XYZ file of C-alpha atoms in Angstrom:
463
model
C 69.222 121.432 71.193
C 66.260 120.376 69.037
C 66.750 117.108 67.159
C 64.672 116.354 64.063
C 65.357 113.578 61.608
C 65.068 113.291 57.842
C 63.442 110.118 56.623
C 64.645 108.001 53.712
C 62.045 109.567 51.394
C 63.147 113.102 52.338
C 66.804 112.544 51.484
C 68.539 112.840 48.114
C 72.009 112.074 46.801
C 74.232 115.057 47.524
C 72.567 116.055 50.791
C 75.192 116.946 53.404
C 75.471 117.871 57.062
C 78.412 118.865 59.237
C 79.325 120.051 62.693
C 82.447 121.345 64.440
C 84.025 120.067 67.620
C 87.123 121.105 69.569
C 89.145 118.109 70.710
C 89.878 118.226 74.451
C 92.132 116.085 76.574
C 89.145 115.385 78.826
C 87.455 113.749 75.818
C 90.446 111.431 75.465
C 90.345 110.556 79.170
C 86.636 109.722 78.953
C 87.336 107.582 75.882
C 90.146 105.803 77.755
C 87.791 105.037 80.638
C 84.933 103.874 78.416
C 87.019 101.825 75.980
C 89.722 100.526 78.310
C 92.392 101.853 75.904
C 94.926 103.479 78.235
C 97.582 104.112 75.599
C 99.666 106.927 77.161
C 100.202 108.613 73.786
C 96.680 109.999 74.197
C 97.276 111.490 77.685
C 99.177 114.766 77.970
C 100.775 113.900 81.304
C 102.890 111.181 79.665
C 105.448 110.964 76.885
C 103.670 108.068 75.252
C 105.820 107.887 72.114
C 109.201 108.437 73.754
C 110.111 111.559 71.768
C 110.817 113.576 74.920
C 107.683 115.735 74.614
C 104.379 114.794 76.275
C 101.456 115.249 73.926
C 97.793 114.322 73.763
C 97.118 112.744 70.370
C 93.435 112.097 69.745
C 92.531 108.385 69.701
C 91.675 107.527 66.104
C 88.423 105.780 66.974
C 87.380 108.741 69.132
C 87.700 110.883 66.007
C 85.775 108.280 64.048
C 83.039 108.272 66.658
C 82.369 111.941 65.942
C 80.914 110.873 62.601
C 78.181 108.994 64.455
C 77.195 112.292 66.108
C 76.347 113.814 62.711
C 74.545 110.673 61.579
C 72.562 110.301 64.804
C 71.769 113.961 65.411
C 71.540 115.588 61.989
C 71.543 113.412 58.880
C 69.570 111.242 58.803
C 69.139 112.016 62.552
C 67.161 110.338 65.353
C 66.269 106.716 64.603
C 69.291 106.075 62.360
C 70.966 102.668 62.717
C 74.471 101.797 61.546
C 75.002 98.976 59.047
C 78.646 99.580 58.082
C 81.506 102.039 58.558
C 85.080 102.023 57.304
C 87.885 104.482 58.045
C 91.136 105.583 56.485
C 93.192 107.439 59.086
C 95.196 109.920 57.034
C 96.433 112.262 59.749
C 96.465 112.959 63.472
C 94.660 115.440 65.679
C 95.743 116.690 69.080
C 94.045 118.275 72.059
C 93.061 121.831 71.131
C 92.440 121.131 67.436
C 89.075 122.172 66.003
C 87.607 119.469 63.806
C 84.872 119.616 61.180
C 82.879 116.418 60.688
C 80.961 116.029 57.414
C 78.698 113.373 55.917
C 77.276 113.349 52.360
C 74.676 111.022 50.878
C 76.267 109.244 47.897
C 73.697 106.532 47.143
C 70.187 105.476 48.088
C 70.108 101.716 48.622
C 67.358 99.163 49.136
C 65.595 98.583 52.455
C 65.708 102.285 53.399
C 69.502 102.247 53.522
C 71.860 105.050 52.536
C 75.535 105.124 51.616
C 77.392 108.210 52.785
C 80.881 109.609 52.375
C 82.270 110.562 55.767
C 85.231 112.768 56.661
C 86.864 114.671 59.505
C 89.112 117.631 58.668
C 91.112 119.963 60.852
C 89.838 123.535 60.771
C 92.614 125.954 59.933
C 94.850 123.954 57.612
C 92.044 121.861 56.084
C 93.974 118.600 56.492
C 91.811 115.497 56.248
C 92.321 113.432 59.379
C 89.802 110.656 58.676
C 87.773 109.685 55.644
C 85.545 106.710 55.012
C 82.181 105.345 53.970
C 79.109 104.610 56.042
C 76.002 102.593 55.338
C 73.047 103.323 57.583
C 69.392 102.434 57.781
C 67.495 105.691 57.628
C 64.499 106.243 59.918
C 61.093 105.379 58.498
C 59.089 107.719 60.737
C 59.425 111.445 61.261
C 60.784 112.142 64.760
C 61.447 115.371 66.652
C 62.869 115.907 70.150
C 63.057 119.255 71.930
C 65.661 118.141 74.471
C 67.230 114.897 75.576
C 68.156 114.161 79.178
C 71.776 113.032 78.866
C 73.770 112.969 82.124
C 76.830 115.199 82.196
C 80.264 113.833 83.021
C 82.944 115.278 85.279
C 86.468 113.998 84.693
C 88.083 113.235 88.027
C 91.396 114.867 87.294
C 93.168 117.513 89.290
C 94.212 120.097 86.772
C 94.667 122.854 89.367
C 97.255 120.844 91.288
C 98.964 119.952 88.016
C 99.303 123.676 87.314
C 100.731 124.252 90.800
C 103.378 121.635 90.136
C 104.177 123.309 86.822
C 104.593 126.653 88.611
C 106.837 125.311 91.352
C 109.085 123.641 88.773
C 110.781 126.990 88.254
C 111.861 127.250 91.902
C 114.808 125.635 93.683
C 113.718 122.780 95.925
C 112.538 124.024 99.331
C 114.641 122.628 102.177
C 112.074 121.024 104.479
C 112.499 119.489 107.921
C 110.307 116.377 107.875
C 109.408 115.267 111.404
C 109.072 111.541 112.176
C 108.338 110.140 108.712
C 108.511 106.699 110.279
C 105.908 104.802 108.268
C 105.541 104.301 104.501
C 102.882 106.935 103.733
C 104.571 109.911 105.367
C 108.042 108.921 104.210
C 106.801 108.137 100.711
C 105.226 111.576 100.385
C 108.465 113.314 101.322
C 110.528 111.134 98.983
C 108.084 111.688 96.124
C 108.272 115.472 96.582
C 112.064 115.183 96.661
C 112.086 113.186 93.419
C 110.007 115.906 91.773
C 112.496 118.478 93.148
C 109.756 120.295 95.037
C 111.541 119.894 98.387
C 114.925 118.839 99.728
C 114.036 116.835 102.853
C 115.950 116.632 106.099
C 114.501 113.651 107.943
C 114.232 114.016 111.734
C 113.117 110.926 113.640
C 114.007 107.341 114.386
C 116.606 106.287 111.844
C 115.675 102.628 112.354
C 111.961 103.191 111.737
C 112.595 105.447 108.750
C 114.917 102.840 107.230
C 112.305 100.154 107.830
C 109.691 102.302 106.074
C 112.066 102.946 103.171
C 112.765 99.225 102.838
C 109.039 98.467 102.701
C 108.733 100.999 99.868
C 111.767 99.629 98.060
C 113.382 103.067 98.305
C 116.832 104.247 99.293
C 117.664 106.988 101.791
C 121.148 107.437 100.379
C 122.120 111.080 100.045
C 119.345 112.331 102.352
C 120.338 114.033 105.589
C 118.965 112.156 108.610
C 118.878 113.360 112.222
C 118.337 110.335 114.446
C 115.917 111.208 117.264
C 113.301 108.577 118.205
C 111.449 110.803 120.690
C 108.773 112.749 118.811
C 108.742 115.724 121.163
C 112.491 116.185 120.829
C 112.390 115.474 117.093
C 109.886 118.302 116.612
C 112.142 120.614 118.608
C 115.170 119.700 116.477
C 113.178 120.358 113.299
C 112.187 123.810 114.550
C 115.866 124.415 115.376
C 116.675 123.792 111.706
C 114.282 126.579 110.757
C 115.546 128.919 113.487
C 119.112 128.338 112.277
C 118.123 129.158 108.699
C 118.780 125.639 107.428
C 115.166 124.842 106.519
C 112.357 126.875 104.994
C 109.441 124.645 105.958
C 108.295 121.948 108.368
C 106.466 118.801 107.274
C 104.440 116.573 109.577
C 105.247 112.878 109.501
C 103.914 110.131 111.752
C 103.419 112.142 114.939
C 100.618 114.054 116.612
C 99.953 117.491 115.172
C 99.961 118.914 118.719
C 103.570 117.772 119.233
C 104.674 119.553 116.072
C 102.759 122.772 116.750
C 103.849 122.855 120.398
C 107.478 123.004 119.250
C 106.679 125.626 116.618
C 104.920 127.806 119.219
C 107.701 127.738 121.826
C 108.738 131.179 123.058
C 112.472 130.750 122.513
C 113.585 130.133 118.933
C 110.054 129.271 117.866
C 108.122 130.237 114.753
C 105.699 132.821 116.139
C 104.978 135.904 114.015
C 102.220 137.654 115.969
C 99.430 135.968 113.995
C 97.454 132.989 115.150
C 98.428 129.661 113.607
C 95.612 128.688 111.264
C 95.027 125.785 108.925
C 93.990 125.989 105.289
C 93.051 123.311 102.784
C 93.716 124.103 99.142
C 91.146 121.896 97.415
C 91.219 120.789 93.790
C 87.575 119.914 93.101
C 86.857 118.185 89.763
C 84.470 120.283 87.712
C 85.297 123.621 89.340
C 87.227 126.131 87.240
C 89.426 127.257 90.135
C 90.910 125.879 93.365
C 88.869 126.323 96.549
C 90.528 127.163 99.860
C 88.788 126.062 103.077
C 89.811 127.507 106.460
C 90.042 126.637 109.339
C 89.532 122.887 109.316
C 92.200 121.515 111.651
C 93.675 123.931 114.213
C 91.245 126.462 115.723
C 88.266 124.735 117.280
C 85.830 127.574 117.982
C 87.562 130.735 116.729
C 86.497 134.144 117.994
C 86.366 137.208 115.747
C 89.991 138.161 116.410
C 91.146 134.676 115.410
C 88.921 134.731 112.335
C 90.684 137.889 111.176
C 93.947 135.923 111.096
C 92.200 132.938 109.490
C 90.962 135.168 106.664
C 94.254 137.031 106.238
C 96.340 133.852 106.195
C 94.016 132.265 103.641
C 94.182 135.344 101.411
C 97.979 135.333 101.615
C 98.330 131.710 100.525
C 95.713 132.189 97.785
C 97.845 134.981 96.363
C 100.917 132.742 96.609
C 99.304 130.085 94.405
C 98.388 132.624 91.728
C 94.976 134.062 92.647
C 95.669 137.777 92.228
C 92.767 139.144 94.278
C 91.135 136.277 96.188
C 87.377 136.366 96.618
C 86.536 135.264 100.163
C 83.117 133.986 101.150
C 82.497 133.888 104.906
C 80.043 131.059 105.452
C 76.991 130.791 107.637
C 73.734 128.885 107.362
C 72.073 132.019 105.992
C 73.012 134.904 103.729
C 71.537 137.666 105.892
C 72.649 138.872 109.313
C 70.748 137.155 112.100
C 71.526 138.413 115.632
C 70.776 134.933 116.983
C 73.453 133.352 114.741
C 76.964 134.389 115.821
C 78.488 133.113 112.576
C 76.410 135.570 110.559
C 77.493 138.450 112.811
C 81.161 137.492 112.504
C 80.794 137.247 108.737
C 79.321 140.721 108.471
C 82.040 142.163 110.710
C 84.814 140.495 108.729
C 83.348 141.928 105.524
C 83.304 145.422 107.004
C 86.849 145.028 108.374
C 88.081 144.126 104.897
C 86.228 147.102 103.487
C 88.041 149.358 105.989
C 91.481 147.881 105.256
C 91.843 145.797 108.420
C 92.056 142.721 106.185
C 93.999 143.243 102.967
C 94.695 141.630 99.633
C 91.283 140.161 98.880
C 87.559 140.794 98.565
C 85.566 139.576 101.556
C 81.790 139.118 101.672
C 79.442 137.458 104.116
C 77.394 136.005 105.507
C 76.966 133.632 102.573
C 75.429 130.182 102.538
C 77.448 127.488 100.809
C 75.324 127.455 97.645
C 75.369 131.182 97.010
C 79.075 131.385 97.810
C 80.053 129.007 94.995
C 77.101 129.006 92.600
C 76.369 132.203 90.703
C 72.880 131.028 89.774
C 72.000 130.425 93.431
C 73.339 133.856 94.359
C 71.277 135.533 91.662
C 68.161 133.585 92.695
C 68.575 134.913 96.243
C 69.121 138.432 94.895
C 72.699 138.599 96.166
C 74.926 140.713 93.961
C 78.535 141.242 94.936
C 82.006 140.611 93.572
C 82.213 137.463 95.728
C 78.771 135.835 95.766
C 78.742 132.808 93.491
C 82.444 133.265 92.685
C 84.192 132.593 96.010
C 87.673 131.073 95.854
C 88.183 131.044 99.639
C 85.580 129.685 102.068
C 85.817 130.694 105.731
C 83.872 128.345 107.986
C 82.380 129.147 111.410
C 84.335 126.488 113.338
C 86.474 123.380 113.015
C 83.445 121.058 112.849
C 82.067 122.829 109.795
C 85.504 123.080 108.182
C 86.376 119.447 108.693
C 82.984 118.270 107.431
C 83.160 120.529 104.377
C 86.678 119.452 103.431
C 85.888 115.761 103.851
C 82.618 116.101 101.945
C 84.537 117.638 99.037
C 87.093 114.819 99.230
C 84.687 111.880 99.589
C 81.640 112.986 97.600
C 83.202 115.361 95.071
C 86.493 113.436 94.722
C 88.596 116.487 95.552
C 92.238 116.370 96.589
C 93.311 118.639 99.439
C 96.694 120.202 100.139
C 97.010 121.091 103.835
C 99.143 123.831 105.409
C 99.392 125.607 108.736
C 99.991 129.320 108.247
C 100.827 132.162 110.584
C 104.248 130.738 111.434
C 107.470 132.206 110.053
C 107.568 129.308 107.558
C 104.810 127.117 106.118
C 104.024 123.915 108.006
C 102.941 121.067 105.727
C 100.260 118.801 107.194
C 99.483 115.577 105.376
C 97.218 112.706 106.368
C 97.762 108.980 106.062
C 94.700 108.972 103.807
C 96.255 111.469 101.377
C 97.198 110.289 97.915
C 100.369 111.135 96.030
C 98.856 114.209 94.373
C 97.720 115.693 97.713
C 101.181 115.207 99.223
C 102.914 116.722 96.212
C 100.484 119.632 96.111
C 100.952 120.349 99.833
C 104.689 120.650 99.266
C 104.146 122.744 96.126
C 101.863 125.205 97.937
C 104.425 125.502 100.739
C 107.226 126.155 98.247
C 105.238 128.827 96.395
C 104.191 130.511 99.635
C 107.737 130.472 101.020
C 109.139 131.922 97.809
C 106.662 134.809 97.759
C 106.642 135.706 101.451
C 110.346 135.314 102.108
C 111.550 137.131 99.044
C 113.843 134.184 98.408
C 113.708 131.458 95.792
C 114.704 128.483 97.878
C 115.309 127.186 101.356
């Protein structure tokens, strides 16, 4: 955007300028961070005025600050300095409203100063939200700027997980056998999901340790079914029994080794085998991306062969569909985007793409090999001359091995501030894997993904 000012001598009484701006909740969150004003009435996740309906009312001074954008960018423009501003707040704006901001020169004052009438109105009904008067010192020199380097901002919120929680709210709570939630993090995650009515937990583990963890959290276990079994190996077996008996529709890992849980799930008698390999998938909510990103396999299969990768891809497609992606776009990753016979990952990627094309993998679009940049970034894909329905638009990323998957998922979490919901798929019910490092949103989202996947694949609406 080119910026060019109008000096004091170029301006006359009656000159006006205006611009339009759509109010977004992200604007209010940025304002809250910058100003320190965390009034919940401005944040849609909270009922800040107690009327029973969460809303995002625009902060009044955020609306007022829009006037400075017209003064600083348009009239008088670059070089303008504020002397005075007053506001009368006549109405309210909410997230989604389109606002028109107008300034009009009303008087030319001494010392290169101008008085201006200022107003903000809501487009549509024309209601005046803010009106006032500004006094500014107009620029003395003519200035013009072709472009200004202003850093962009990414709001670190997890809107995709919030939508998942909204979707799961319409389902009955999923009965979930939680194995050895014997320390505060794992128990707290299960209790939080229970409070949100995402799951109905059955706690299997040491009653004494679980009670101790609950006490440290200041929480009660009253009304929650508890199966007292201190031995983790046996506790995992009892949890799988609950699934085999039809009493639970999911397993959730607590404070025990993943191998102990999966060993019980893979047992030949009354286990959870389905004929597919057990595979792990992270559903990642990455701030700034317009869709969730699924990463597989990052926790179960160490060096998967082609046959295992077929199940990795199919399981990831299935859970992507469960969370609302109608036809998942799957990018099979390698270090390059062309087939190199010396790079097994590129060969596997090409074969997986062809298998999907021939119907051996169903439900999604599969393309590879793709490098990370041209899998997620359309501009990078176009620069490399890659044109497909997946390149630059991938929603599912299939990694060559567990090292790459683990590094990618943790890079997204640490550097990009993503939250990750973790599941093991390929069993007859979803297996929820959470980490001690997971926050509340990751734990809730893991349970929500499990509930959505169970509801779709079982044909039932609850555990």
